[in-house]
mmCIF file with all atom_site columns, C-alpha atoms in Angstrom:
data_model
loop_
_atom_site.group_PDB
_atom_site.id
_atom_site.type_symbol
_atom_site.label_atom_id
_atom_site.label_alt_id
_atom_site.label_comp_id
_atom_site.label_asym_id
_atom_site.label_entity_id
_atom_site.label_seq_id
_atom_site.pdbx_PDB_ins_code
_atom_site.Cartn_x
_atom_site.Cartn_y
_atom_site.Cartn_z
_atom_site.occupancy
_atom_site.B_iso_or_equiv
_atom_site.pdbx_formal_charge
_atom_site.auth_seq_id
_atom_site.auth_comp_id
_atom_site.auth_asym_id
_atom_site.auth_atom_id
_atom_site.pdbx_PDB_model_num
ATOM 1   C CA . UNK A 1 1   ? -50.504 -7.577  203.773 1.00 63.00 ? 1   UNK A CA 1
ATOM 2   C CA . UNK A 1 2   ? -49.499 -5.036  206.424 1.00 71.00 ? 2   UNK A CA 1
ATOM 3   C CA . UNK A 1 3   ? -52.496 -2.863  205.484 1.00 72.00 ? 3   UNK A CA 1
ATOM 4   C CA . UNK A 1 4   ? -54.846 -5.834  205.966 1.00 71.00 ? 4   UNK A CA 1
ATOM 5   C CA . UNK A 1 5   ? -53.301 -6.621  209.360 1.00 80.00 ? 5   UNK A CA 1
ATOM 6   C CA . UNK A 1 6   ? -53.677 -2.972  210.376 1.00 78.00 ? 6   UNK A CA 1
ATOM 7   C CA . UNK A 1 7   ? -57.351 -2.952  209.350 1.00 79.00 ? 7   UNK A CA 1
ATOM 8   C CA . UNK A 1 8   ? -58.041 -6.161  211.248 1.00 82.00 ? 8   UNK A CA 1
ATOM 9   C CA . UNK A 1 9   ? -56.350 -4.768  214.369 1.00 82.00 ? 9   UNK A CA 1
ATOM 10  C CA . UNK A 1 10  ? -58.391 -1.555  214.112 1.00 82.00 ? 10  UNK A CA 1
ATOM 11  C CA . UNK A 1 11  ? -61.633 -3.505  213.690 1.00 81.00 ? 11  UNK A CA 1
ATOM 12  C CA . UNK A 1 12  ? -60.818 -5.681  216.703 1.00 83.00 ? 12  UNK A CA 1
ATOM 13  C CA . UNK A 1 13  ? -59.760 -2.653  218.770 1.00 81.00 ? 13  UNK A CA 1
ATOM 14  C CA . UNK A 1 14  ? -62.959 -0.703  218.102 1.00 84.00 ? 14  UNK A CA 1
ATOM 15  C CA . UNK A 1 15  ? -65.128 -3.782  218.644 1.00 80.00 ? 15  UNK A CA 1
ATOM 16  C CA . UNK A 1 16  ? -63.486 -4.539  221.983 1.00 82.00 ? 16  UNK A CA 1
ATOM 17  C CA . UNK A 1 17  ? -63.789 -0.906  223.049 1.00 81.00 ? 17  UNK A CA 1
ATOM 18  C CA . UNK A 1 18  ? -67.498 -0.733  222.127 1.00 82.00 ? 18  UNK A CA 1
ATOM 19  C CA . UNK A 1 19  ? -68.252 -3.964  224.011 1.00 81.00 ? 19  UNK A CA 1
ATOM 20  C CA . UNK A 1 20  ? -66.375 -2.714  227.084 1.00 79.00 ? 20  UNK A CA 1
ATOM 21  C CA . UNK A 1 21  ? -68.210 0.609   227.033 1.00 80.00 ? 21  UNK A CA 1
ATOM 22  C CA . UNK A 1 22  ? -71.615 -1.096  226.688 1.00 77.00 ? 22  UNK A CA 1
ATOM 23  C CA . UNK A 1 23  ? -70.783 -3.448  229.552 1.00 76.00 ? 23  UNK A CA 1
ATOM 24  C CA . UNK A 1 24  ? -69.705 -0.569  231.773 1.00 74.00 ? 24  UNK A CA 1
ATOM 25  C CA . UNK A 1 25  ? -72.833 1.476   231.030 1.00 71.00 ? 25  UNK A CA 1
ATOM 26  C CA . UNK A 1 26  ? -75.525 -1.179  230.884 1.00 70.00 ? 26  UNK A CA 1
ATOM 27  C CA . UNK A 1 27  ? -74.184 -4.438  232.278 1.00 68.00 ? 27  UNK A CA 1
ATOM 28  C CA . UNK A 1 28  ? -74.174 -5.614  235.836 1.00 55.00 ? 28  UNK A CA 1
ATOM 29  C CA . UNK A 1 29  ? -75.245 -3.569  238.829 1.00 50.00 ? 29  UNK A CA 1
ATOM 30  C CA . UNK A 1 30  ? -76.248 0.042   238.509 1.00 54.00 ? 30  UNK A CA 1
ATOM 31  C CA . UNK A 1 31  ? -74.083 2.440   240.458 1.00 50.00 ? 31  UNK A CA 1
ATOM 32  C CA . UNK A 1 32  ? -76.358 5.002   242.095 1.00 40.00 ? 32  UNK A CA 1
ATOM 33  C CA . UNK A 1 33  ? -73.596 7.618   242.120 1.00 38.00 ? 33  UNK A CA 1
ATOM 34  C CA . UNK A 1 34  ? -73.006 7.149   238.412 1.00 53.00 ? 34  UNK A CA 1
ATOM 35  C CA . UNK A 1 35  ? -75.305 9.156   236.173 1.00 71.00 ? 35  UNK A CA 1
ATOM 36  C CA . UNK A 1 36  ? -75.843 8.385   232.516 1.00 77.00 ? 36  UNK A CA 1
ATOM 37  C CA . UNK A 1 37  ? -74.757 11.820  231.300 1.00 80.00 ? 37  UNK A CA 1
ATOM 38  C CA . UNK A 1 38  ? -71.450 11.540  233.170 1.00 83.00 ? 38  UNK A CA 1
ATOM 39  C CA . UNK A 1 39  ? -70.874 8.095   231.694 1.00 81.00 ? 39  UNK A CA 1
ATOM 40  C CA . UNK A 1 40  ? -71.699 9.363   228.205 1.00 85.00 ? 40  UNK A CA 1
ATOM 41  C CA . UNK A 1 41  ? -69.096 12.113  228.590 1.00 87.00 ? 41  UNK A CA 1
ATOM 42  C CA . UNK A 1 42  ? -66.551 9.561   229.807 1.00 86.00 ? 42  UNK A CA 1
ATOM 43  C CA . UNK A 1 43  ? -67.390 7.370   226.821 1.00 87.00 ? 43  UNK A CA 1
ATOM 44  C CA . UNK A 1 44  ? -66.940 10.289  224.420 1.00 89.00 ? 44  UNK A CA 1
ATOM 45  C CA . UNK A 1 45  ? -63.524 10.992  225.927 1.00 91.00 ? 45  UNK A CA 1
ATOM 46  C CA . UNK A 1 46  ? -62.514 7.331   225.761 1.00 89.00 ? 46  UNK A CA 1
ATOM 47  C CA . UNK A 1 47  ? -63.573 6.936   222.123 1.00 89.00 ? 47  UNK A CA 1
ATOM 48  C CA . UNK A 1 48  ? -61.691 10.084  221.179 1.00 91.00 ? 48  UNK A CA 1
ATOM 49  C CA . UNK A 1 49  ? -58.576 9.051   223.088 1.00 91.00 ? 49  UNK A CA 1
ATOM 50  C CA . UNK A 1 50  ? -58.495 5.408   221.962 1.00 88.00 ? 50  UNK A CA 1
ATOM 51  C CA . UNK A 1 51  ? -59.754 5.632   218.374 1.00 88.00 ? 51  UNK A CA 1
ATOM 52  C CA . UNK A 1 52  ? -59.806 9.347   217.494 1.00 91.00 ? 52  UNK A CA 1
ATOM 53  C CA . UNK A 1 53  ? -63.583 8.971   216.933 1.00 92.00 ? 53  UNK A CA 1
ATOM 54  C CA . UNK A 1 54  ? -65.415 12.121  218.035 1.00 94.00 ? 54  UNK A CA 1
ATOM 55  C CA . UNK A 1 55  ? -68.911 11.115  219.156 1.00 92.00 ? 55  UNK A CA 1
ATOM 56  C CA . UNK A 1 56  ? -69.950 14.780  219.300 1.00 92.00 ? 56  UNK A CA 1
ATOM 57  C CA . UNK A 1 57  ? -69.130 15.138  215.586 1.00 93.00 ? 57  UNK A CA 1
ATOM 58  C CA . UNK A 1 58  ? -71.040 11.971  214.874 1.00 94.00 ? 58  UNK A CA 1
ATOM 59  C CA . UNK A 1 59  ? -74.119 13.216  216.746 1.00 93.00 ? 59  UNK A CA 1
ATOM 60  C CA . UNK A 1 60  ? -74.383 16.109  214.252 1.00 92.00 ? 60  UNK A CA 1
ATOM 61  C CA . UNK A 1 61  ? -77.855 16.065  212.646 1.00 91.00 ? 61  UNK A CA 1
ATOM 62  C CA . UNK A 1 62  ? -76.454 16.003  209.071 1.00 92.00 ? 62  UNK A CA 1
ATOM 63  C CA . UNK A 1 63  ? -76.889 12.360  208.037 1.00 93.00 ? 63  UNK A CA 1
ATOM 64  C CA . UNK A 1 64  ? -74.675 12.493  204.956 1.00 94.00 ? 64  UNK A CA 1
ATOM 65  C CA . UNK A 1 65  ? -71.823 14.100  206.893 1.00 94.00 ? 65  UNK A CA 1
ATOM 66  C CA . UNK A 1 66  ? -72.026 11.615  209.752 1.00 94.00 ? 66  UNK A CA 1
ATOM 67  C CA . UNK A 1 67  ? -72.223 8.622   207.395 1.00 94.00 ? 67  UNK A CA 1
ATOM 68  C CA . UNK A 1 68  ? -69.080 9.838   205.640 1.00 94.00 ? 68  UNK A CA 1
ATOM 69  C CA . UNK A 1 69  ? -67.467 10.534  209.016 1.00 95.00 ? 69  UNK A CA 1
ATOM 70  C CA . UNK A 1 70  ? -67.990 7.037   210.412 1.00 94.00 ? 70  UNK A CA 1
ATOM 71  C CA . UNK A 1 71  ? -67.002 5.349   207.142 1.00 93.00 ? 71  UNK A CA 1
ATOM 72  C CA . UNK A 1 72  ? -63.715 7.269   207.201 1.00 93.00 ? 72  UNK A CA 1
ATOM 73  C CA . UNK A 1 73  ? -62.592 5.119   210.161 1.00 90.00 ? 73  UNK A CA 1
ATOM 74  C CA . UNK A 1 74  ? -60.910 1.883   209.110 1.00 84.00 ? 74  UNK A CA 1
ATOM 75  C CA . UNK A 1 75  ? -62.003 0.058   212.259 1.00 85.00 ? 75  UNK A CA 1
ATOM 76  C CA . UNK A 1 76  ? -65.727 0.602   211.845 1.00 89.00 ? 76  UNK A CA 1
ATOM 77  C CA . UNK A 1 77  ? -66.824 -2.599  210.163 1.00 91.00 ? 77  UNK A CA 1
ATOM 78  C CA . UNK A 1 78  ? -70.524 -3.389  209.758 1.00 93.00 ? 78  UNK A CA 1
ATOM 79  C CA . UNK A 1 79  ? -70.385 -5.320  213.044 1.00 92.00 ? 79  UNK A CA 1
ATOM 80  C CA . UNK A 1 80  ? -68.816 -2.388  214.895 1.00 92.00 ? 80  UNK A CA 1
ATOM 81  C CA . UNK A 1 81  ? -71.299 0.058   213.393 1.00 94.00 ? 81  UNK A CA 1
ATOM 82  C CA . UNK A 1 82  ? -74.074 -2.210  214.690 1.00 95.00 ? 82  UNK A CA 1
ATOM 83  C CA . UNK A 1 83  ? -72.438 -2.237  218.131 1.00 92.00 ? 83  UNK A CA 1
ATOM 84  C CA . UNK A 1 84  ? -72.419 1.567   218.094 1.00 93.00 ? 84  UNK A CA 1
ATOM 85  C CA . UNK A 1 85  ? -76.077 1.573   217.009 1.00 96.00 ? 85  UNK A CA 1
ATOM 86  C CA . UNK A 1 86  ? -76.992 -0.764  219.877 1.00 94.00 ? 86  UNK A CA 1
ATOM 87  C CA . UNK A 1 87  ? -75.041 1.419   222.285 1.00 91.00 ? 87  UNK A CA 1
ATOM 88  C CA . UNK A 1 88  ? -76.802 4.605   221.109 1.00 94.00 ? 88  UNK A CA 1
ATOM 89  C CA . UNK A 1 89  ? -80.237 2.971   221.202 1.00 96.00 ? 89  UNK A CA 1
ATOM 90  C CA . UNK A 1 90  ? -79.654 1.715   224.745 1.00 92.00 ? 90  UNK A CA 1
ATOM 91  C CA . UNK A 1 91  ? -78.801 5.274   225.763 1.00 92.00 ? 91  UNK A CA 1
ATOM 92  C CA . UNK A 1 92  ? -81.923 6.545   223.971 1.00 94.00 ? 92  UNK A CA 1
ATOM 93  C CA . UNK A 1 93  ? -84.150 4.004   225.715 1.00 94.00 ? 93  UNK A CA 1
ATOM 94  C CA . UNK A 1 94  ? -82.649 4.766   229.129 1.00 89.00 ? 94  UNK A CA 1
ATOM 95  C CA . UNK A 1 95  ? -84.934 6.612   231.545 1.00 86.00 ? 95  UNK A CA 1
ATOM 96  C CA . UNK A 1 96  ? -82.053 8.926   232.464 1.00 85.00 ? 96  UNK A CA 1
ATOM 97  C CA . UNK A 1 97  ? -81.424 10.117  228.889 1.00 86.00 ? 97  UNK A CA 1
ATOM 98  C CA . UNK A 1 98  ? -81.987 13.851  228.444 1.00 86.00 ? 98  UNK A CA 1
ATOM 99  C CA . UNK A 1 99  ? -82.340 13.709  224.646 1.00 90.00 ? 99  UNK A CA 1
ATOM 100 C CA . UNK A 1 100 ? -83.571 10.233  223.697 1.00 93.00 ? 100 UNK A CA 1
ATOM 101 C CA . UNK A 1 101 ? -84.799 11.265  220.235 1.00 95.00 ? 101 UNK A CA 1
ATOM 102 C CA . UNK A 1 102 ? -81.296 12.303  219.127 1.00 95.00 ? 102 UNK A CA 1
ATOM 103 C CA . UNK A 1 103 ? -79.729 9.016   220.230 1.00 95.00 ? 103 UNK A CA 1
ATOM 104 C CA . UNK A 1 104 ? -82.522 6.891   218.751 1.00 97.00 ? 104 UNK A CA 1
ATOM 105 C CA . UNK A 1 105 ? -82.407 8.733   215.420 1.00 97.00 ? 105 UNK A CA 1
ATOM 106 C CA . UNK A 1 106 ? -78.631 8.249   215.217 1.00 97.00 ? 106 UNK A CA 1
ATOM 107 C CA . UNK A 1 107 ? -78.987 4.562   216.070 1.00 97.00 ? 107 UNK A CA 1
ATOM 108 C CA . UNK A 1 108 ? -81.589 4.209   213.324 1.00 97.00 ? 108 UNK A CA 1
ATOM 109 C CA . UNK A 1 109 ? -79.279 6.021   210.902 1.00 97.00 ? 109 UNK A CA 1
ATOM 110 C CA . UNK A 1 110 ? -76.517 3.536   211.712 1.00 97.00 ? 110 UNK A CA 1
ATOM 111 C CA . UNK A 1 111 ? -78.813 0.568   211.156 1.00 97.00 ? 111 UNK A CA 1
ATOM 112 C CA . UNK A 1 112 ? -79.790 2.019   207.760 1.00 97.00 ? 112 UNK A CA 1
ATOM 113 C CA . UNK A 1 113 ? -76.100 2.450   206.953 1.00 96.00 ? 113 UNK A CA 1
ATOM 114 C CA . UNK A 1 114 ? -75.490 -1.190  207.889 1.00 96.00 ? 114 UNK A CA 1
ATOM 115 C CA . UNK A 1 115 ? -78.310 -2.279  205.585 1.00 95.00 ? 115 UNK A CA 1
ATOM 116 C CA . UNK A 1 116 ? -76.839 -0.213  202.752 1.00 95.00 ? 116 UNK A CA 1
ATOM 117 C CA . UNK A 1 117 ? -73.292 -1.551  203.216 1.00 93.00 ? 117 UNK A CA 1
ATOM 118 C CA . UNK A 1 118 ? -73.941 -5.145  204.245 1.00 93.00 ? 118 UNK A CA 1
ATOM 119 C CA . UNK A 1 119 ? -74.599 -7.977  201.837 1.00 89.00 ? 119 UNK A CA 1
ATOM 120 C CA . UNK A 1 120 ? -76.315 -9.957  204.570 1.00 90.00 ? 120 UNK A CA 1
ATOM 121 C CA . UNK A 1 121 ? -79.897 -9.433  205.713 1.00 92.00 ? 121 UNK A CA 1
ATOM 122 C CA . UNK A 1 122 ? -80.245 -9.350  209.487 1.00 93.00 ? 122 UNK A CA 1
ATOM 123 C CA . UNK A 1 123 ? -83.534 -10.116 211.224 1.00 96.00 ? 123 UNK A CA 1
ATOM 124 C CA . UNK A 1 124 ? -82.069 -8.784  214.473 1.00 95.00 ? 124 UNK A CA 1
ATOM 125 C CA . UNK A 1 125 ? -81.157 -5.482  212.810 1.00 96.00 ? 125 UNK A CA 1
ATOM 126 C CA . UNK A 1 126 ? -84.669 -5.169  211.346 1.00 96.00 ? 126 UNK A CA 1
ATOM 127 C CA . UNK A 1 127 ? -86.212 -5.931  214.742 1.00 97.00 ? 127 UNK A CA 1
ATOM 128 C CA . UNK A 1 128 ? -84.063 -3.228  216.351 1.00 97.00 ? 128 UNK A CA 1
ATOM 129 C CA . UNK A 1 129 ? -85.014 -0.749  213.625 1.00 97.00 ? 129 UNK A CA 1
ATOM 130 C CA . UNK A 1 130 ? -88.728 -1.470  214.122 1.00 97.00 ? 130 UNK A CA 1
ATOM 131 C CA . UNK A 1 131 ? -88.385 -1.014  217.880 1.00 98.00 ? 131 UNK A CA 1
ATOM 132 C CA . UNK A 1 132 ? -86.703 2.359   217.389 1.00 97.00 ? 132 UNK A CA 1
ATOM 133 C CA . UNK A 1 133 ? -89.232 3.453   214.747 1.00 97.00 ? 133 UNK A CA 1
ATOM 134 C CA . UNK A 1 134 ? -92.087 2.601   217.122 1.00 97.00 ? 134 UNK A CA 1
ATOM 135 C CA . UNK A 1 135 ? -90.461 4.573   219.931 1.00 96.00 ? 135 UNK A CA 1
ATOM 136 C CA . UNK A 1 136 ? -89.962 7.609   217.686 1.00 95.00 ? 136 UNK A CA 1
ATOM 137 C CA . UNK A 1 137 ? -93.631 7.711   216.619 1.00 91.00 ? 137 UNK A CA 1
#
């Protein structure tokens, strides 16, 4: 029972953190003094500090390694993996992004992982995957 409570707390913690990060980066007014790359670095630091998730490790091009890496975190449920995919795709689609292909490919990888692990088909996920695939072509 304690293990289940711990897992639920971790899932909620990571979900809340991902939503807060997305809101800070993409919600509301744009701060002219705030550049995307600076915010990405701040996000990397925050994820590492709060959840011990190293975004730099995750951005490694080795798909198998990064799938195993993200699945090793108890708090990354399918919903939280989708939140991370949305976050990475928003960075990739941003005009300020220096390496959009890397972020879009990682977002697509996460959506594929969600499809492999989820028992529920998602039209929204498929739509997001098609949008990313079109951008990468």
